[in-house]
mmCIF file of C-alpha atoms in Angstrom:
data_model
loop_
_atom_site.group_PDB
_atom_site.id
_atom_site.type_symbol
_atom_site.label_atom_id
_atom_site.label_comp_id
_atom_site.label_asym_id
_atom_site.label_seq_id
_atom_site.Cartn_x
_atom_site.Cartn_y
_atom_site.Cartn_z
ATOM 1 C CA UNK A 1 115.699 135.813 28.481
ATOM 2 C CA UNK A 2 113.337 138.659 27.546
ATOM 3 C CA UNK A 3 111.774 140.743 30.307
ATOM 4 C CA UNK A 4 108.297 139.510 29.402
ATOM 5 C CA UNK A 5 109.403 135.883 29.630
ATOM 6 C CA UNK A 6 111.223 136.547 32.921
ATOM 7 C CA UNK A 7 108.064 138.029 34.431
ATOM 8 C CA UNK A 8 106.006 135.095 33.210
ATOM 9 C CA UNK A 9 108.512 132.697 34.775
ATOM 10 C CA UNK A 10 108.037 134.504 38.098
ATOM 11 C CA UNK A 11 104.269 134.035 37.834
ATOM 12 C CA UNK A 12 104.736 130.350 37.024
ATOM 13 C CA UNK A 13 106.920 129.952 40.112
ATOM 14 C CA UNK A 14 104.100 131.417 42.216
ATOM 15 C CA UNK A 15 101.719 128.885 40.663
ATOM 16 C CA UNK A 16 104.148 126.096 41.591
ATOM 17 C CA UNK A 17 104.354 127.293 45.205
ATOM 18 C CA UNK A 18 100.561 127.356 45.473
ATOM 19 C CA UNK A 19 100.353 123.854 44.037
ATOM 20 C CA UNK A 20 103.099 122.515 46.317
ATOM 21 C CA UNK A 21 101.328 123.897 49.379
ATOM 22 C CA UNK A 22 97.872 122.868 48.104
ATOM 23 C CA UNK A 23 96.464 126.389 48.422
ATOM 24 C CA UNK A 24 93.258 126.511 46.399
ATOM 25 C CA UNK A 25 91.073 129.114 48.121
ATOM 26 C CA UNK A 26 91.238 132.869 48.632
ATOM 27 C CA UNK A 27 92.672 134.604 50.536
ATOM 28 C CA UNK A 28 96.202 133.236 50.207
ATOM 29 C CA UNK A 29 98.245 133.904 53.359
ATOM 30 C CA UNK A 30 101.942 134.637 52.685
ATOM 31 C CA UNK A 31 102.679 134.367 56.413
ATOM 32 C CA UNK A 32 101.455 130.767 56.327
ATOM 33 C CA UNK A 33 103.719 129.947 53.375
ATOM 34 C CA UNK A 34 106.723 131.547 55.091
ATOM 35 C CA UNK A 35 106.072 129.523 58.229
ATOM 36 C CA UNK A 36 105.851 126.306 56.213
ATOM 37 C CA UNK A 37 109.336 126.836 54.744
ATOM 38 C CA UNK A 38 110.859 127.936 58.048
ATOM 39 C CA UNK A 39 111.091 131.682 57.414
ATOM 40 C CA UNK A 40 110.587 133.979 60.396
ATOM 41 C CA UNK A 41 108.780 137.283 59.746
ATOM 42 C CA UNK A 42 109.347 140.467 61.760
ATOM 43 C CA UNK A 43 109.160 144.243 61.431
ATOM 44 C CA UNK A 44 112.116 146.529 60.793
ATOM 45 C CA UNK A 45 112.496 150.268 60.439
ATOM 46 C CA UNK A 46 113.189 151.280 56.844
ATOM 47 C CA UNK A 47 116.727 152.504 56.232
ATOM 48 C CA UNK A 48 115.924 154.544 53.122
ATOM 49 C CA UNK A 49 112.956 156.233 51.490
ATOM 50 C CA UNK A 50 110.735 153.842 49.565
ATOM 51 C CA UNK A 51 112.083 150.674 51.167
ATOM 52 C CA UNK A 52 109.205 148.371 52.094
ATOM 53 C CA UNK A 53 110.755 145.009 52.887
ATOM 54 C CA UNK A 54 113.899 143.035 53.585
ATOM 55 C CA UNK A 55 115.158 139.523 52.983
ATOM 56 C CA UNK A 56 117.933 138.364 55.305
ATOM 57 C CA UNK A 57 120.143 135.350 54.781
ATOM 58 C CA UNK A 58 122.480 133.661 57.258
ATOM 59 C CA UNK A 59 123.812 130.440 55.802
ATOM 60 C CA UNK A 60 120.766 128.503 54.649
ATOM 61 C CA UNK A 61 118.421 130.323 57.028
ATOM 62 C CA UNK A 62 116.227 133.165 55.744
ATOM 63 C CA UNK A 63 114.169 135.846 57.427
ATOM 64 C CA UNK A 64 111.669 138.381 56.082
ATOM 65 C CA UNK A 65 111.011 141.825 57.505
ATOM 66 C CA UNK A 66 108.549 144.493 56.458
ATOM 67 C CA UNK A 67 108.943 148.198 57.181
ATOM 68 C CA UNK A 68 107.393 149.517 60.387
ATOM 69 C CA UNK A 69 105.829 152.504 58.604
ATOM 70 C CA UNK A 70 103.507 150.267 56.548
ATOM 71 C CA UNK A 71 100.044 150.165 58.116
ATOM 72 C CA UNK A 72 98.023 148.890 55.144
ATOM 73 C CA UNK A 73 97.357 145.167 55.666
ATOM 74 C CA UNK A 74 97.173 144.511 51.947
ATOM 75 C CA UNK A 75 100.549 146.135 51.298
ATOM 76 C CA UNK A 76 102.117 144.274 54.248
ATOM 77 C CA UNK A 77 100.952 140.985 52.735
ATOM 78 C CA UNK A 78 102.201 142.051 49.290
ATOM 79 C CA UNK A 79 105.592 143.013 50.745
ATOM 80 C CA UNK A 80 105.943 139.630 52.460
ATOM 81 C CA UNK A 81 104.900 137.893 49.223
ATOM 82 C CA UNK A 82 107.470 139.989 47.316
ATOM 83 C CA UNK A 83 110.251 138.777 49.624
ATOM 84 C CA UNK A 84 108.991 135.213 49.228
ATOM 85 C CA UNK A 85 109.484 135.791 45.514
ATOM 86 C CA UNK A 86 113.162 136.495 46.107
ATOM 87 C CA UNK A 87 113.323 133.288 48.150
ATOM 88 C CA UNK A 88 111.516 131.018 45.686
ATOM 89 C CA UNK A 89 112.406 132.366 42.214
ATOM 90 C CA UNK A 90 115.414 130.406 40.907
ATOM 91 C CA UNK A 91 118.611 132.459 40.910
ATOM 92 C CA UNK A 92 117.399 135.319 43.094
ATOM 93 C CA UNK A 93 119.095 134.233 46.328
ATOM 94 C CA UNK A 94 122.392 133.708 44.496
ATOM 95 C CA UNK A 95 122.146 137.110 42.821
ATOM 96 C CA UNK A 96 121.091 139.012 45.940
ATOM 97 C CA UNK A 97 123.574 137.289 48.246
ATOM 98 C CA UNK A 98 126.714 136.619 46.164
ATOM 99 C CA UNK A 99 128.799 136.240 49.334
ATOM 100 C CA UNK A 100 126.339 133.902 51.027
ATOM 101 C CA UNK A 101 125.032 136.037 53.884
ATOM 102 C CA UNK A 102 123.498 139.490 53.870
ATOM 103 C CA UNK A 103 120.456 141.751 54.002
ATOM 104 C CA UNK A 104 118.593 142.772 50.854
ATOM 105 C CA UNK A 105 116.183 145.701 50.920
ATOM 106 C CA UNK A 106 113.305 145.926 48.466
ATOM 107 C CA UNK A 107 111.028 148.570 47.009
ATOM 108 C CA UNK A 108 107.969 146.475 46.292
ATOM 109 C CA UNK A 109 104.763 147.642 44.665
ATOM 110 C CA UNK A 110 105.873 148.019 41.012
ATOM 111 C CA UNK A 111 108.035 151.083 41.742
ATOM 112 C CA UNK A 112 111.383 149.601 40.703
ATOM 113 C CA UNK A 113 112.699 149.220 37.157
ATOM 114 C CA UNK A 114 115.113 146.489 38.270
ATOM 115 C CA UNK A 115 114.120 143.152 36.707
ATOM 116 C CA UNK A 116 114.752 141.173 39.903
ATOM 117 C CA UNK A 117 112.395 143.471 41.824
ATOM 118 C CA UNK A 118 109.801 143.394 39.056
ATOM 119 C CA UNK A 119 109.909 139.601 39.019
ATOM 120 C CA UNK A 120 109.276 139.570 42.774
ATOM 121 C CA UNK A 121 106.321 141.950 42.290
ATOM 122 C CA UNK A 122 104.804 139.723 39.605
ATOM 123 C CA UNK A 123 105.391 136.683 41.809
ATOM 124 C CA UNK A 124 103.583 138.427 44.682
ATOM 125 C CA UNK A 125 100.594 139.316 42.495
ATOM 126 C CA UNK A 126 100.280 135.784 41.141
ATOM 127 C CA UNK A 127 100.698 134.304 44.621
ATOM 128 C CA UNK A 128 98.087 136.466 46.359
ATOM 129 C CA UNK A 129 95.729 136.750 43.380
ATOM 130 C CA UNK A 130 96.054 133.497 41.392
ATOM 131 C CA UNK A 131 94.522 134.081 37.940
ATOM 132 C CA UNK A 132 92.025 131.190 38.078
ATOM 133 C CA UNK A 133 90.699 132.114 41.528
ATOM 134 C CA UNK A 134 90.848 135.845 40.809
ATOM 135 C CA UNK A 135 88.877 135.600 37.565
ATOM 136 C CA UNK A 136 86.283 133.421 39.259
ATOM 137 C CA UNK A 137 85.527 136.275 41.676
ATOM 138 C CA UNK A 138 85.582 138.773 38.788
ATOM 139 C CA UNK A 139 82.672 136.930 37.164
ATOM 140 C CA UNK A 140 80.321 137.818 40.023
ATOM 141 C CA UNK A 141 78.982 140.780 38.068
ATOM 142 C CA UNK A 142 80.584 143.906 39.514
ATOM 143 C CA UNK A 143 82.615 146.214 37.287
ATOM 144 C CA UNK A 144 85.123 149.014 37.697
ATOM 145 C CA UNK A 145 86.059 150.313 41.135
ATOM 146 C CA UNK A 146 83.314 148.383 43.009
ATOM 147 C CA UNK A 147 84.702 145.161 41.505
ATOM 148 C CA UNK A 148 88.259 146.099 42.502
ATOM 149 C CA UNK A 149 87.165 146.919 46.050
ATOM 150 C CA UNK A 150 85.335 143.588 46.361
ATOM 151 C CA UNK A 151 88.330 141.689 44.995
ATOM 152 C CA UNK A 152 90.703 143.480 47.378
ATOM 153 C CA UNK A 153 88.506 142.504 50.313
ATOM 154 C CA UNK A 154 88.339 138.881 49.170
ATOM 155 C CA UNK A 155 92.073 138.572 48.462
ATOM 156 C CA UNK A 156 93.147 140.800 51.386
ATOM 157 C CA UNK A 157 95.302 142.805 49.003
ATOM 158 C CA UNK A 158 95.842 146.522 48.504
ATOM 159 C CA UNK A 159 93.604 148.427 46.103
ATOM 160 C CA UNK A 160 96.603 149.261 43.912
ATOM 161 C CA UNK A 161 97.818 145.672 43.513
ATOM 162 C CA UNK A 162 94.246 144.482 43.002
ATOM 163 C CA UNK A 163 93.545 147.136 40.375
ATOM 164 C CA UNK A 164 96.673 146.135 38.442
ATOM 165 C CA UNK A 165 95.624 142.488 38.441
ATOM 166 C CA UNK A 166 92.082 143.504 37.450
ATOM 167 C CA UNK A 167 93.432 145.453 34.469
ATOM 168 C CA UNK A 168 95.239 142.319 33.269
ATOM 169 C CA UNK A 169 92.093 140.243 32.997
ATOM 170 C CA UNK A 170 89.162 142.578 32.372
ATOM 171 C CA UNK A 171 87.568 143.186 28.981
ATOM 172 C CA UNK A 172 86.819 146.760 30.064
ATOM 173 C CA UNK A 173 88.980 149.733 29.030
ATOM 174 C CA UNK A 174 90.928 150.254 32.270
ATOM 175 C CA UNK A 175 94.102 152.194 33.055
ATOM 176 C CA UNK A 176 95.665 152.072 36.515
ATOM 177 C CA UNK A 177 97.799 155.194 36.881
ATOM 178 C CA UNK A 178 99.887 155.771 40.002
ATOM 179 C CA UNK A 179 101.364 159.221 40.541
ATOM 180 C CA UNK A 180 103.285 161.295 43.062
ATOM 181 C CA UNK A 181 102.797 165.060 43.103
ATOM 182 C CA UNK A 182 102.616 166.099 39.439
ATOM 183 C CA UNK A 183 104.458 163.104 37.929
ATOM 184 C CA UNK A 184 103.424 159.626 36.830
ATOM 185 C CA UNK A 185 105.078 156.726 38.662
ATOM 186 C CA UNK A 186 103.695 154.002 36.397
ATOM 187 C CA UNK A 187 100.649 152.937 34.384
ATOM 188 C CA UNK A 188 99.061 149.531 33.736
ATOM 189 C CA UNK A 189 96.497 149.252 30.930
ATOM 190 C CA UNK A 190 93.946 146.630 29.993
ATOM 191 C CA UNK A 191 94.202 145.040 26.551
ATOM 192 C CA UNK A 192 91.218 147.014 25.261
ATOM 193 C CA UNK A 193 93.175 150.240 25.808
ATOM 194 C CA UNK A 194 96.487 148.814 24.614
ATOM 195 C CA UNK A 195 94.845 147.770 21.347
ATOM 196 C CA UNK A 196 93.639 151.282 20.475
ATOM 197 C CA UNK A 197 95.432 152.493 17.349
ATOM 198 C CA UNK A 198 97.561 155.626 17.521
ATOM 199 C CA UNK A 199 97.562 155.838 21.303
ATOM 200 C CA UNK A 200 100.723 157.159 22.979
ATOM 201 C CA UNK A 201 101.283 155.139 26.135
ATOM 202 C CA UNK A 202 101.876 156.906 29.430
ATOM 203 C CA UNK A 203 105.474 156.706 30.661
ATOM 204 C CA UNK A 204 107.116 157.056 34.046
ATOM 205 C CA UNK A 205 107.935 160.700 34.657
ATOM 206 C CA UNK A 206 105.158 162.071 32.428
ATOM 207 C CA UNK A 207 103.247 164.983 33.890
ATOM 208 C CA UNK A 208 99.833 164.455 35.468
ATOM 209 C CA UNK A 209 97.431 166.322 33.154
ATOM 210 C CA UNK A 210 96.550 169.717 34.696
ATOM 211 C CA UNK A 211 92.900 170.246 35.523
ATOM 212 C CA UNK A 212 92.155 166.564 36.093
ATOM 213 C CA UNK A 213 90.766 165.255 39.366
ATOM 214 C CA UNK A 214 94.111 163.538 39.963
ATOM 215 C CA UNK A 215 96.052 166.789 39.601
ATOM 216 C CA UNK A 216 93.703 168.572 41.985
ATOM 217 C CA UNK A 217 93.891 165.685 44.481
ATOM 218 C CA UNK A 218 97.697 165.635 44.371
ATOM 219 C CA UNK A 219 97.897 169.387 44.984
ATOM 220 C CA UNK A 220 97.176 168.721 48.666
ATOM 221 C CA UNK A 221 99.675 166.239 50.216
ATOM 222 C CA UNK A 222 97.279 165.669 53.120
ATOM 223 C CA UNK A 223 94.933 163.813 50.759
ATOM 224 C CA UNK A 224 97.415 160.970 50.280
ATOM 225 C CA UNK A 225 98.613 161.044 53.885
ATOM 226 C CA UNK A 226 95.037 160.759 55.130
ATOM 227 C CA UNK A 227 94.067 158.088 52.564
ATOM 228 C CA UNK A 228 91.359 160.375 51.202
ATOM 229 C CA UNK A 229 89.444 159.540 48.031
ATOM 230 C CA UNK A 230 88.041 161.615 45.191
ATOM 231 C CA UNK A 231 86.022 161.004 42.049
ATOM 232 C CA UNK A 232 86.032 162.821 38.766
ATOM 233 C CA UNK A 233 85.652 162.423 35.025
ATOM 234 C CA UNK A 234 87.869 163.290 32.097
ATOM 235 C CA UNK A 235 88.344 162.440 28.447
ATOM 236 C CA UNK A 236 90.694 159.712 27.302
ATOM 237 C CA UNK A 237 92.756 162.239 25.350
ATOM 238 C CA UNK A 238 93.372 164.223 28.549
ATOM 239 C CA UNK A 239 95.708 161.385 29.511
ATOM 240 C CA UNK A 240 96.650 159.666 26.251
ATOM 241 C CA UNK A 241 97.925 161.560 23.218
ATOM 242 C CA UNK A 242 96.444 160.237 19.998
ATOM 243 C CA UNK A 243 93.315 158.903 21.696
ATOM 244 C CA UNK A 244 90.261 158.604 19.413
#
């Protein structure tokens, strides 16, 4: 199975879960779904850098834990939804727990290159931001960051996850670029950017362009720690080689 098809299958599984539980209005509560299938949710201290959640299995009983350092409600909900992905997506439990019992730790939030983790991320996005309901809110007239902020409030999701979902469905030229220090972690682009001829796509590990607002923001670690914000403007070819 191709990666694209595997990710689509994860999204379809989220759609099935929503249908089975008759969830047709935003926000979707992953805690409610977990309770319905008998999964207990608790907090747990992360055992390694970047770990956000855990799925525990003892026999046929499952538990979900999210890392104690996470304080963002949207990311907590995404982390729980990610672990639900491991529970619901066919084959995940068998792959993660080959000996039956165990504890799996996840790095949710589109940071992992592992297909199983990426499937769980796509499941979480489709579960918390179902395309039909999400696009209905998108049609209310806002664009860009104000639209993303309004969607995040409606869906009770993080700005990052919401922005990624927004980029999937908008007709606007949008790129969601996540970075740490002077390096790119990942980039999601809307179709209107993907379709530009001659554009070199941003890759993980690429350098944040010097002189941009992002580079200046990342120069001070306290900005990210304090959840500060900044605005700026730049040209498309500052970020994308070959841009028109």
